[in-house]
Every structure is written in C-alpha cells, then in structure tokens.
C-alpha cells in the first residue's frame, strides 16, 4: 500500500454505508461471553486461592501481550513489523487463546470499525456511541448487520490452513488449556485459568474500547474522521500499551503505541526484544512513518 496507515484489506465500494444497519443478538457469542461471566461470578469466589489468582494474572497477561496486542493487532492487522511465519502463527495462536475469536474474525471486526470511524459518520455500534450498559450488551452479545457493508480481502490469512483451523476452532482452543490447568491445580485452576481469564479479557477489551472512544486525554485529532480517540492512562500497563488509543489513531501503522515519556508499552518492548534477537525487523514507529497531513494537534 502507498499509505501504510490505510485499512489495507478494504475493497473500494461506493455503495458501502457505515450508518444504516441493525444490531442483532448473536447467540453463540452471547452464550460464550455470558457463560464465562456466570462461571467466574459463581465459581470464582468458591475456588479462589493465591495460586489460582497468580495463574489468572500470568495467563491473562501473556495472552494479551503475545497474542492480542503483538500477534493480532500490531502484526496481523496493521503489519507494523515483520517476523518469521512460524513466529506469526505462534503469536496468533496466543491471540486466539484469549477467547474472543480467531484471526479472520478479529481482522474483520477491527477493519470494519477502523473503516467506519475514519468516515464523517457511522453507526453507534461502530463508534461506541451509546451508554456503557447498552454498548456492553451490543459489543459482547450482539452483532451489527449493515444494509450495505464494505467488502474486505483478507489475502493470505483467508487461505492459510492454520489460520482457517484457528477460526473454525477458536472456542475449542480452551480445551487443552483447561486440561493443563486441571492437571496443575484442579478445578480452581480451570475456573481462574480459563473462565475468569476469558471473562476479564473480553469485558476488559470492551471497557477500554468504550472509554477510548468517549473520554480521556487527547494529543491528536484526525481531520475528516467522525470518531476521535482518547487515551486511557490508568490502563496503559495492563493493556500492554493498547490503552494509548489516541496515539494509535494518529499512527495506525506504528508498532509503538506508548509514544511519549511515561507511557508504558510492554507490547513495543517485546517487539524490540524480538528485533534484538533477530526475530523481528522493519519495525515501524512514528519517527519512521510518513507524515500524515490529516493530523491536527488537539486543543
């Protein structure tokens, strides 16, 4: 692409409409997210131990760092660095293990929202434009059916056997993890290493998404975009740098999200570690990317 910041998989379509559509209940995703929530709230207090909590923190952190942030978001979706194919697949398995969906689903969900938010107006579902309770119900239990959706070409990801396998079995990927947890510590480890982890990851992803599009500090505005992003400073560490969302809207192709002093970014630190050992290259940062004429200083 001439523009590294573009939505790379978008197929130009003049009929595509980001505004008109209907939010419908998604039974599979609703039962999945609702089930993880119910198991956590009911069985979590009955099985909590220091070991189970340590497992929860470790597995949630590893999944969000290696998988969701580095594997899915910065590598597969934005191509902000290059790495060997085996490493990309491994990182994307970790992304699938987070429990929100497989590679193709995550790419489609991200690219649809990315495309819509860059336009002057879009559906409230795509802009997190309703109250927190309504938006949580929509994002965690429903899907948006646009009357005239855009088309996307996912290229090699759509034809890669491994990625197709992950898409078909994304929920079942929790079974080997559950087996390891049970072997290591019984049912308490299963509750906290699987159900609580999936619950926290999915609901936390929604919460940061809602906040990052509604409130918080802003350094940059993107001219022409109907949706402007905010940073969520208190969540910078626990989201592996993903909470610096205003920076991300300013430089979507950047592997570095914590751009300014004091903005923690474990995802970028991990990419730099990969670069030092020769497993990552062509790492993009705001300093190495083309100047964006659409950027304006906020305030």
PDB file of C-alpha atoms in Angstrom:
ATOM      1  CA  UNK A   1       0.000   0.000   0.000  1.00  0.00           C
ATOM      2  CA  UNK A   2       1.160   3.547  -0.726  1.00  0.00           C
ATOM      3  CA  UNK A   3      -0.282   4.608   2.626  1.00  0.00           C
ATOM      4  CA  UNK A   4       0.931   2.342   5.451  1.00  0.00           C
ATOM      5  CA  UNK A   5      -1.797   3.774   7.709  1.00  0.00           C
ATOM      6  CA  UNK A   6      -4.651   2.689   5.402  1.00  0.00           C
ATOM      7  CA  UNK A   7      -7.195  -0.060   6.094  1.00  0.00           C
ATOM      8  CA  UNK A   8      -5.230  -2.484   3.950  1.00  0.00           C
ATOM      9  CA  UNK A   9      -7.881  -5.129   3.292  1.00  0.00           C
ATOM     10  CA  UNK A  10     -10.686  -2.748   2.291  1.00  0.00           C
ATOM     11  CA  UNK A  11     -12.082  -3.298  -1.212  1.00  0.00           C
ATOM     12  CA  UNK A  12     -13.301   0.062  -2.617  1.00  0.00           C
ATOM     13  CA  UNK A  13     -17.105   0.100  -2.842  1.00  0.00           C
ATOM     14  CA  UNK A  14     -19.068   3.308  -3.355  1.00  0.00           C
ATOM     15  CA  UNK A  15     -22.259   1.660  -2.040  1.00  0.00           C
ATOM     16  CA  UNK A  16     -20.765   0.739   1.341  1.00  0.00           C
ATOM     17  CA  UNK A  17     -22.693   2.531   4.103  1.00  0.00           C
ATOM     18  CA  UNK A  18     -21.382   2.686   7.699  1.00  0.00           C
ATOM     19  CA  UNK A  19     -24.557   4.229   9.132  1.00  0.00           C
ATOM     20  CA  UNK A  20     -27.629   2.192   8.236  1.00  0.00           C
ATOM     21  CA  UNK A  21     -27.870  -1.187   9.889  1.00  0.00           C
ATOM     22  CA  UNK A  22     -29.465  -3.288  12.611  1.00  0.00           C
ATOM     23  CA  UNK A  23     -27.976  -4.638  15.834  1.00  0.00           C
ATOM     24  CA  UNK A  24     -28.993  -8.279  16.294  1.00  0.00           C
ATOM     25  CA  UNK A  25     -28.451 -10.728  19.132  1.00  0.00           C
ATOM     26  CA  UNK A  26     -25.586 -13.138  18.409  1.00  0.00           C
ATOM     27  CA  UNK A  27     -26.470 -16.328  20.336  1.00  0.00           C
ATOM     28  CA  UNK A  28     -23.059 -18.012  20.019  1.00  0.00           C
ATOM     29  CA  UNK A  29     -21.058 -15.029  21.230  1.00  0.00           C
ATOM     30  CA  UNK A  30     -23.667 -14.155  23.844  1.00  0.00           C
ATOM     31  CA  UNK A  31     -23.621 -17.642  25.357  1.00  0.00           C
ATOM     32  CA  UNK A  32     -19.829 -17.697  25.238  1.00  0.00           C
ATOM     33  CA  UNK A  33     -19.297 -14.357  26.960  1.00  0.00           C
ATOM     34  CA  UNK A  34     -22.264 -14.815  29.268  1.00  0.00           C
ATOM     35  CA  UNK A  35     -21.117 -18.289  30.233  1.00  0.00           C
ATOM     36  CA  UNK A  36     -17.605 -17.121  31.098  1.00  0.00           C
ATOM     37  CA  UNK A  37     -19.114 -14.330  33.183  1.00  0.00           C
ATOM     38  CA  UNK A  38     -21.509 -16.671  35.024  1.00  0.00           C
ATOM     39  CA  UNK A  39     -18.837 -19.275  35.811  1.00  0.00           C
ATOM     40  CA  UNK A  40     -16.486 -16.587  37.091  1.00  0.00           C
ATOM     41  CA  UNK A  41     -19.066 -14.903  39.318  1.00  0.00           C
ATOM     42  CA  UNK A  42     -20.463 -18.171  40.714  1.00  0.00           C
ATOM     43  CA  UNK A  43     -17.456 -20.482  40.910  1.00  0.00           C
ATOM     44  CA  UNK A  44     -14.696 -17.885  41.210  1.00  0.00           C
ATOM     45  CA  UNK A  45     -15.258 -16.996  44.897  1.00  0.00           C
ATOM     46  CA  UNK A  46     -15.563 -20.696  45.765  1.00  0.00           C
ATOM     47  CA  UNK A  47     -12.271 -21.701  44.155  1.00  0.00           C
ATOM     48  CA  UNK A  48     -10.026 -18.684  44.667  1.00  0.00           C
ATOM     49  CA  UNK A  49      -6.549 -19.355  46.051  1.00  0.00           C
ATOM     50  CA  UNK A  50      -3.258 -17.451  45.782  1.00  0.00           C
ATOM     51  CA  UNK A  51      -2.115 -19.967  43.182  1.00  0.00           C
ATOM     52  CA  UNK A  52      -5.294 -19.595  41.140  1.00  0.00           C
ATOM     53  CA  UNK A  53      -5.000 -15.799  41.204  1.00  0.00           C
ATOM     54  CA  UNK A  54      -1.351 -15.988  40.143  1.00  0.00           C
ATOM     55  CA  UNK A  55      -2.336 -18.271  37.273  1.00  0.00           C
ATOM     56  CA  UNK A  56      -5.095 -15.861  36.246  1.00  0.00           C
ATOM     57  CA  UNK A  57      -2.745 -12.860  36.194  1.00  0.00           C
ATOM     58  CA  UNK A  58       0.012 -14.741  34.338  1.00  0.00           C
ATOM     59  CA  UNK A  59      -2.180 -16.339  31.658  1.00  0.00           C
ATOM     60  CA  UNK A  60      -4.210 -13.176  31.086  1.00  0.00           C
ATOM     61  CA  UNK A  61      -1.066 -11.074  30.756  1.00  0.00           C
ATOM     62  CA  UNK A  62       0.680 -13.491  28.411  1.00  0.00           C
ATOM     63  CA  UNK A  63      -2.396 -13.834  26.195  1.00  0.00           C
ATOM     64  CA  UNK A  64      -2.944 -10.094  25.939  1.00  0.00           C
ATOM     65  CA  UNK A  65       0.748  -9.330  25.366  1.00  0.00           C
ATOM     66  CA  UNK A  66       1.849 -12.030  22.942  1.00  0.00           C
ATOM     67  CA  UNK A  67      -1.484 -12.684  21.307  1.00  0.00           C
ATOM     68  CA  UNK A  68      -3.968  -9.858  21.307  1.00  0.00           C
ATOM     69  CA  UNK A  69      -1.600  -6.875  21.241  1.00  0.00           C
ATOM     70  CA  UNK A  70       1.511  -8.082  19.401  1.00  0.00           C
ATOM     71  CA  UNK A  71       0.195 -11.013  17.346  1.00  0.00           C
ATOM     72  CA  UNK A  72      -3.265  -9.907  16.258  1.00  0.00           C
ATOM     73  CA  UNK A  73      -3.246  -6.114  16.449  1.00  0.00           C
ATOM     74  CA  UNK A  74       0.259  -4.947  15.654  1.00  0.00           C
ATOM     75  CA  UNK A  75       1.389  -7.796  13.367  1.00  0.00           C
ATOM     76  CA  UNK A  76      -1.563  -9.407  11.602  1.00  0.00           C
ATOM     77  CA  UNK A  77      -3.887  -6.409  11.341  1.00  0.00           C
ATOM     78  CA  UNK A  78      -1.524  -3.464  10.907  1.00  0.00           C
ATOM     79  CA  UNK A  79       1.687  -5.136   9.736  1.00  0.00           C
ATOM     80  CA  UNK A  80       3.712  -2.817  11.946  1.00  0.00           C
ATOM     81  CA  UNK A  81       6.688  -5.200  11.953  1.00  0.00           C
ATOM     82  CA  UNK A  82       7.890  -8.276  10.088  1.00  0.00           C
ATOM     83  CA  UNK A  83       8.822 -11.650  11.572  1.00  0.00           C
ATOM     84  CA  UNK A  84       9.221 -15.308  10.505  1.00  0.00           C
ATOM     85  CA  UNK A  85       5.954 -17.054   9.515  1.00  0.00           C
ATOM     86  CA  UNK A  86       6.276 -19.611  12.320  1.00  0.00           C
ATOM     87  CA  UNK A  87       6.506 -16.831  14.891  1.00  0.00           C
ATOM     88  CA  UNK A  88       3.497 -15.003  13.437  1.00  0.00           C
ATOM     89  CA  UNK A  89       1.453 -18.211  13.648  1.00  0.00           C
ATOM     90  CA  UNK A  90       2.554 -18.810  17.236  1.00  0.00           C
ATOM     91  CA  UNK A  91       1.625 -15.269  18.259  1.00  0.00           C
ATOM     92  CA  UNK A  92      -1.746 -15.645  16.542  1.00  0.00           C
ATOM     93  CA  UNK A  93      -2.411 -18.880  18.428  1.00  0.00           C
ATOM     94  CA  UNK A  94      -1.876 -16.908  21.640  1.00  0.00           C
ATOM     95  CA  UNK A  95      -4.282 -14.306  20.246  1.00  0.00           C
ATOM     96  CA  UNK A  96      -6.904 -16.975  19.626  1.00  0.00           C
ATOM     97  CA  UNK A  97      -6.339 -18.385  23.116  1.00  0.00           C
ATOM     98  CA  UNK A  98      -7.513 -15.066  24.597  1.00  0.00           C
ATOM     99  CA  UNK A  99     -11.007 -16.298  23.753  1.00  0.00           C
ATOM    100  CA  UNK A 100     -12.549 -13.515  21.674  1.00  0.00           C
ATOM    101  CA  UNK A 101     -12.290 -15.090  18.216  1.00  0.00           C
ATOM    102  CA  UNK A 102      -9.968 -16.409  15.548  1.00  0.00           C
ATOM    103  CA  UNK A 103      -7.656 -14.424  13.243  1.00  0.00           C
ATOM    104  CA  UNK A 104     -10.133 -13.741  10.435  1.00  0.00           C
ATOM    105  CA  UNK A 105     -12.927 -12.729  12.800  1.00  0.00           C
ATOM    106  CA  UNK A 106     -10.668 -10.344  14.687  1.00  0.00           C
ATOM    107  CA  UNK A 107      -9.426  -8.813  11.437  1.00  0.00           C
ATOM    108  CA  UNK A 108     -12.951  -8.329  10.085  1.00  0.00           C
ATOM    109  CA  UNK A 109     -14.229  -6.825  13.335  1.00  0.00           C
ATOM    110  CA  UNK A 110     -11.260  -4.456  13.561  1.00  0.00           C
ATOM    111  CA  UNK A 111     -11.224  -3.410   9.905  1.00  0.00           C
ATOM    112  CA  UNK A 112     -14.966  -2.732   9.860  1.00  0.00           C
ATOM    113  CA  UNK A 113     -14.682  -0.431  12.874  1.00  0.00           C
ATOM    114  CA  UNK A 114     -11.478   1.166  11.572  1.00  0.00           C
ATOM    115  CA  UNK A 115     -13.056   1.928   8.187  1.00  0.00           C
ATOM    116  CA  UNK A 116     -16.244   3.319   9.718  1.00  0.00           C
ATOM    117  CA  UNK A 117     -14.579   5.545  12.305  1.00  0.00           C
ATOM    118  CA  UNK A 118     -12.475   7.282   9.658  1.00  0.00           C
ATOM    119  CA  UNK A 119     -15.621   8.462   7.854  1.00  0.00           C
ATOM    120  CA  UNK A 120     -17.650  11.549   8.844  1.00  0.00           C
ATOM    121  CA  UNK A 121     -20.436   9.423  10.399  1.00  0.00           C
ATOM    122  CA  UNK A 122     -21.049   5.805  11.354  1.00  0.00           C
ATOM    123  CA  UNK A 123     -23.473   3.605  13.298  1.00  0.00           C
ATOM    124  CA  UNK A 124     -23.415   3.990  17.094  1.00  0.00           C
ATOM    125  CA  UNK A 125     -22.343   0.336  17.374  1.00  0.00           C
ATOM    126  CA  UNK A 126     -19.143   1.115  15.482  1.00  0.00           C
ATOM    127  CA  UNK A 127     -18.369   4.308  17.400  1.00  0.00           C
ATOM    128  CA  UNK A 128     -19.213   3.016  20.917  1.00  0.00           C
ATOM    129  CA  UNK A 129     -21.803   5.767  20.828  1.00  0.00           C
ATOM    130  CA  UNK A 130     -24.341   4.600  23.398  1.00  0.00           C
ATOM    131  CA  UNK A 131     -24.404   4.387  27.204  1.00  0.00           C
ATOM    132  CA  UNK A 132     -21.967   1.919  28.813  1.00  0.00           C
ATOM    133  CA  UNK A 133     -24.673  -0.662  29.595  1.00  0.00           C
ATOM    134  CA  UNK A 134     -26.216  -0.536  26.132  1.00  0.00           C
ATOM    135  CA  UNK A 135     -22.811  -0.614  24.453  1.00  0.00           C
ATOM    136  CA  UNK A 136     -21.658  -3.563  26.606  1.00  0.00           C
ATOM    137  CA  UNK A 137     -24.733  -5.539  25.582  1.00  0.00           C
ATOM    138  CA  UNK A 138     -24.169  -4.693  21.932  1.00  0.00           C
ATOM    139  CA  UNK A 139     -20.452  -5.454  21.832  1.00  0.00           C
ATOM    140  CA  UNK A 140     -20.466  -8.616  23.973  1.00  0.00           C
ATOM    141  CA  UNK A 141     -23.771 -10.197  22.969  1.00  0.00           C
ATOM    142  CA  UNK A 142     -24.763  -8.812  19.565  1.00  0.00           C
ATOM    143  CA  UNK A 143     -23.529  -8.124  16.045  1.00  0.00           C
ATOM    144  CA  UNK A 144     -24.177  -5.312  13.603  1.00  0.00           C
ATOM    145  CA  UNK A 145     -25.773  -6.146  10.246  1.00  0.00           C
ATOM    146  CA  UNK A 146     -25.219  -3.223   7.872  1.00  0.00           C
ATOM    147  CA  UNK A 147     -27.571  -2.844   4.930  1.00  0.00           C
ATOM    148  CA  UNK A 148     -24.641  -2.170   2.613  1.00  0.00           C
ATOM    149  CA  UNK A 149     -21.458  -3.429   4.319  1.00  0.00           C
ATOM    150  CA  UNK A 150     -17.999  -2.886   2.875  1.00  0.00           C
ATOM    151  CA  UNK A 151     -16.033  -5.734   1.348  1.00  0.00           C
ATOM    152  CA  UNK A 152     -12.659  -6.871   2.623  1.00  0.00           C
ATOM    153  CA  UNK A 153      -9.982  -9.066   1.045  1.00  0.00           C
ATOM    154  CA  UNK A 154      -8.063 -10.851   3.784  1.00  0.00           C
ATOM    155  CA  UNK A 155      -5.496 -12.237   1.379  1.00  0.00           C
ATOM    156  CA  UNK A 156      -3.248 -14.991   2.672  1.00  0.00           C
ATOM    157  CA  UNK A 157      -4.996 -15.149   6.053  1.00  0.00           C
ATOM    158  CA  UNK A 158      -8.202 -16.315   4.376  1.00  0.00           C
ATOM    159  CA  UNK A 159      -6.417 -19.178   2.607  1.00  0.00           C
ATOM    160  CA  UNK A 160      -3.812 -20.172   5.202  1.00  0.00           C
ATOM    161  CA  UNK A 161      -4.706 -23.620   6.585  1.00  0.00           C
ATOM    162  CA  UNK A 162      -3.511 -22.843  10.095  1.00  0.00           C
ATOM    163  CA  UNK A 163      -5.478 -19.612  10.345  1.00  0.00           C
ATOM    164  CA  UNK A 164      -8.578 -21.301   8.946  1.00  0.00           C
ATOM    165  CA  UNK A 165      -8.159 -24.002  11.589  1.00  0.00           C
ATOM    166  CA  UNK A 166      -7.962 -21.376  14.339  1.00  0.00           C
ATOM    167  CA  UNK A 167     -11.071 -19.638  13.004  1.00  0.00           C
ATOM    168  CA  UNK A 168     -13.018 -22.910  12.983  1.00  0.00           C
ATOM    169  CA  UNK A 169     -11.879 -23.993  16.452  1.00  0.00           C
ATOM    170  CA  UNK A 170     -11.323 -20.719  18.328  1.00  0.00           C
ATOM    171  CA  UNK A 171     -13.567 -21.685  21.250  1.00  0.00           C
ATOM    172  CA  UNK A 172     -12.260 -25.256  21.384  1.00  0.00           C
ATOM    173  CA  UNK A 173      -8.720 -23.949  21.837  1.00  0.00           C
ATOM    174  CA  UNK A 174      -9.625 -23.513  25.505  1.00  0.00           C
ATOM    175  CA  UNK A 175      -9.826 -27.311  25.997  1.00  0.00           C
ATOM    176  CA  UNK A 176      -6.068 -28.069  26.004  1.00  0.00           C
ATOM    177  CA  UNK A 177      -5.535 -25.024  28.225  1.00  0.00           C
ATOM    178  CA  UNK A 178      -8.237 -26.274  30.598  1.00  0.00           C
ATOM    179  CA  UNK A 179      -6.623 -29.731  30.660  1.00  0.00           C
ATOM    180  CA  UNK A 180      -3.247 -28.235  31.613  1.00  0.00           C
ATOM    181  CA  UNK A 181      -4.882 -26.085  34.296  1.00  0.00           C
ATOM    182  CA  UNK A 182      -6.720 -29.084  35.766  1.00  0.00           C
ATOM    183  CA  UNK A 183      -3.515 -31.117  35.786  1.00  0.00           C
ATOM    184  CA  UNK A 184      -1.634 -28.297  37.531  1.00  0.00           C
ATOM    185  CA  UNK A 185      -4.205 -27.377  40.178  1.00  0.00           C
ATOM    186  CA  UNK A 186      -7.627 -28.934  39.767  1.00  0.00           C
ATOM    187  CA  UNK A 187     -10.936 -27.223  39.075  1.00  0.00           C
ATOM    188  CA  UNK A 188      -9.932 -23.982  40.781  1.00  0.00           C
ATOM    189  CA  UNK A 189      -7.182 -23.519  38.228  1.00  0.00           C
ATOM    190  CA  UNK A 190      -9.650 -24.276  35.415  1.00  0.00           C
ATOM    191  CA  UNK A 191     -12.069 -21.618  36.696  1.00  0.00           C
ATOM    192  CA  UNK A 192      -9.401 -18.947  37.064  1.00  0.00           C
ATOM    193  CA  UNK A 193      -7.118 -20.011  34.207  1.00  0.00           C
ATOM    194  CA  UNK A 194      -9.911 -20.308  31.628  1.00  0.00           C
ATOM    195  CA  UNK A 195     -13.316 -18.844  32.568  1.00  0.00           C
ATOM    196  CA  UNK A 196     -12.064 -15.866  34.590  1.00  0.00           C
ATOM    197  CA  UNK A 197      -9.336 -15.139  32.038  1.00  0.00           C
ATOM    198  CA  UNK A 198     -11.777 -15.153  29.101  1.00  0.00           C
ATOM    199  CA  UNK A 199     -14.286 -13.086  31.096  1.00  0.00           C
ATOM    200  CA  UNK A 200     -11.702 -10.458  32.064  1.00  0.00           C
ATOM    201  CA  UNK A 201     -10.178 -10.287  28.574  1.00  0.00           C
ATOM    202  CA  UNK A 202     -13.461  -9.885  26.694  1.00  0.00           C
ATOM    203  CA  UNK A 203     -15.102  -7.499  29.144  1.00  0.00           C
ATOM    204  CA  UNK A 204     -11.882  -5.555  29.649  1.00  0.00           C
ATOM    205  CA  UNK A 205     -11.484  -5.215  25.892  1.00  0.00           C
ATOM    206  CA  UNK A 206     -14.974  -3.759  25.682  1.00  0.00           C
ATOM    207  CA  UNK A 207     -14.432  -1.361  28.621  1.00  0.00           C
ATOM    208  CA  UNK A 208     -11.179   0.063  27.261  1.00  0.00           C
ATOM    209  CA  UNK A 209     -12.775   0.349  23.816  1.00  0.00           C
ATOM    210  CA  UNK A 210     -15.720   2.308  25.182  1.00  0.00           C
ATOM    211  CA  UNK A 211     -13.530   4.633  27.249  1.00  0.00           C
ATOM    212  CA  UNK A 212     -11.032   5.136  24.401  1.00  0.00           C
ATOM    213  CA  UNK A 213     -13.808   6.477  22.169  1.00  0.00           C
ATOM    214  CA  UNK A 214     -15.662   8.592  24.721  1.00  0.00           C
ATOM    215  CA  UNK A 215     -13.435  10.186  27.348  1.00  0.00           C
ATOM    216  CA  UNK A 216      -9.837  10.813  28.329  1.00  0.00           C
ATOM    217  CA  UNK A 217      -6.884  12.954  27.215  1.00  0.00           C
ATOM    218  CA  UNK A 218      -6.198  13.671  23.565  1.00  0.00           C
ATOM    219  CA  UNK A 219      -2.983  14.799  21.906  1.00  0.00           C
ATOM    220  CA  UNK A 220      -4.046  14.479  18.274  1.00  0.00           C
ATOM    221  CA  UNK A 221      -7.182  14.802  16.155  1.00  0.00           C
ATOM    222  CA  UNK A 222      -7.609  13.215  12.715  1.00  0.00           C
ATOM    223  CA  UNK A 223      -9.219  15.616  10.244  1.00  0.00           C
ATOM    224  CA  UNK A 224     -12.250  14.198   8.471  1.00  0.00           C
ATOM    225  CA  UNK A 225     -12.833  11.394  10.967  1.00  0.00           C
ATOM    226  CA  UNK A 226     -16.199  11.359  12.697  1.00  0.00           C
ATOM    227  CA  UNK A 227     -14.752   9.428  15.642  1.00  0.00           C
ATOM    228  CA  UNK A 228     -11.749  10.723  17.574  1.00  0.00           C
ATOM    229  CA  UNK A 229      -9.806   8.555  20.022  1.00  0.00           C
ATOM    230  CA  UNK A 230      -8.782   9.144  23.632  1.00  0.00           C
ATOM    231  CA  UNK A 231      -6.008   7.703  25.778  1.00  0.00           C
ATOM    232  CA  UNK A 232      -6.846   5.701  28.909  1.00  0.00           C
ATOM    233  CA  UNK A 233      -3.733   6.356  31.029  1.00  0.00           C
ATOM    234  CA  UNK A 234      -4.599   4.174  34.047  1.00  0.00           C
ATOM    235  CA  UNK A 235      -4.871   1.128  31.761  1.00  0.00           C
ATOM    236  CA  UNK A 236      -1.635   1.598  29.824  1.00  0.00           C
ATOM    237  CA  UNK A 237       0.286  -1.048  31.772  1.00  0.00           C
ATOM    238  CA  UNK A 238      -2.396  -3.756  31.988  1.00  0.00           C
ATOM    239  CA  UNK A 239      -3.332  -3.436  28.289  1.00  0.00           C
ATOM    240  CA  UNK A 240       0.290  -3.817  27.165  1.00  0.00           C
ATOM    241  CA  UNK A 241       0.185  -0.302  25.680  1.00  0.00           C
ATOM    242  CA  UNK A 242      -3.121  -0.664  23.810  1.00  0.00           C
ATOM    243  CA  UNK A 243      -4.796   1.973  26.003  1.00  0.00           C
ATOM    244  CA  UNK A 244      -2.787   4.738  24.297  1.00  0.00           C
ATOM    245  CA  UNK A 245      -5.524   4.757  21.698  1.00  0.00           C
ATOM    246  CA  UNK A 246      -5.219   8.404  20.707  1.00  0.00           C
ATOM    247  CA  UNK A 247      -1.655   7.663  19.612  1.00  0.00           C
ATOM    248  CA  UNK A 248      -2.892   4.651  17.684  1.00  0.00           C
ATOM    249  CA  UNK A 249      -5.460   6.673  15.735  1.00  0.00           C
ATOM    250  CA  UNK A 250      -2.709   9.174  14.938  1.00  0.00           C
ATOM    251  CA  UNK A 251      -0.282   6.479  13.665  1.00  0.00           C
ATOM    252  CA  UNK A 252      -2.219   3.250  12.976  1.00  0.00           C
ATOM    253  CA  UNK A 253       0.752   1.555  11.323  1.00  0.00           C
ATOM    254  CA  UNK A 254       3.112   2.140  14.262  1.00  0.00           C
ATOM    255  CA  UNK A 255       4.326  -0.759  16.397  1.00  0.00           C
ATOM    256  CA  UNK A 256       4.940   1.800  19.115  1.00  0.00           C
ATOM    257  CA  UNK A 257       1.768   2.912  20.917  1.00  0.00           C
ATOM    258  CA  UNK A 258       3.283   4.468  24.041  1.00  0.00           C
ATOM    259  CA  UNK A 259       4.843   7.366  22.175  1.00  0.00           C
ATOM    260  CA  UNK A 260       5.563   9.892  24.916  1.00  0.00           C
ATOM    261  CA  UNK A 261       7.577   9.700  28.170  1.00  0.00           C
ATOM    262  CA  UNK A 262       5.759   7.834  30.913  1.00  0.00           C
ATOM    263  CA  UNK A 263       3.504   5.895  28.510  1.00  0.00           C
ATOM    264  CA  UNK A 264       4.231   2.240  29.305  1.00  0.00           C
ATOM    265  CA  UNK A 265       4.119  -0.084  26.299  1.00  0.00           C
ATOM    266  CA  UNK A 266       5.072  -3.681  27.008  1.00  0.00           C
ATOM    267  CA  UNK A 267       3.934  -4.706  23.544  1.00  0.00           C
ATOM    268  CA  UNK A 268       6.511  -2.479  21.894  1.00  0.00           C
ATOM    269  CA  UNK A 269       9.163  -3.563  24.411  1.00  0.00           C
ATOM    270  CA  UNK A 270       8.533  -7.180  23.408  1.00  0.00           C
ATOM    271  CA  UNK A 271       8.801  -6.309  19.710  1.00  0.00           C
ATOM    272  CA  UNK A 272      12.109  -4.554  20.388  1.00  0.00           C
ATOM    273  CA  UNK A 273      13.308  -7.698  22.198  1.00  0.00           C
ATOM    274  CA  UNK A 274      12.387  -9.772  19.155  1.00  0.00           C
ATOM    275  CA  UNK A 275      14.262  -7.275  16.988  1.00  0.00           C
ATOM    276  CA  UNK A 276      17.401  -7.540  19.111  1.00  0.00           C
ATOM    277  CA  UNK A 277      17.495 -11.338  18.751  1.00  0.00           C
ATOM    278  CA  UNK A 278      16.821 -11.198  15.006  1.00  0.00           C
ATOM    279  CA  UNK A 279      13.188 -12.357  15.077  1.00  0.00           C
ATOM    280  CA  UNK A 280      11.623  -9.021  14.058  1.00  0.00           C
ATOM    281  CA  UNK A 281      12.568  -6.404  11.506  1.00  0.00           C
ATOM    282  CA  UNK A 282      11.085  -3.462   9.600  1.00  0.00           C
ATOM    283  CA  UNK A 283       9.639  -2.197  12.889  1.00  0.00           C
ATOM    284  CA  UNK A 284       7.548   0.901  12.197  1.00  0.00           C
ATOM    285  CA  UNK A 285       7.360   3.840  14.597  1.00  0.00           C
ATOM    286  CA  UNK A 286       6.018   7.387  14.265  1.00  0.00           C
ATOM    287  CA  UNK A 287       9.576   8.530  13.544  1.00  0.00           C
ATOM    288  CA  UNK A 288       9.961   6.186  10.555  1.00  0.00           C
ATOM    289  CA  UNK A 289       6.479   6.570   9.072  1.00  0.00           C
ATOM    290  CA  UNK A 290       5.367   9.194   6.527  1.00  0.00           C
ATOM    291  CA  UNK A 291       3.944  12.430   7.900  1.00  0.00           C
ATOM    292  CA  UNK A 292       0.131  12.361   7.977  1.00  0.00           C
ATOM    293  CA  UNK A 293      -1.377  15.566   6.606  1.00  0.00           C
ATOM    294  CA  UNK A 294      -4.673  14.825   8.373  1.00  0.00           C
ATOM    295  CA  UNK A 295      -3.199  15.118  11.884  1.00  0.00           C
ATOM    296  CA  UNK A 296      -4.058  18.175  13.968  1.00  0.00           C
ATOM    297  CA  UNK A 297      -2.928  18.985  17.497  1.00  0.00           C
ATOM    298  CA  UNK A 298      -5.810  18.637  19.943  1.00  0.00           C
ATOM    299  CA  UNK A 299      -6.724  21.807  21.777  1.00  0.00           C
TER     300      UNK A 299
END
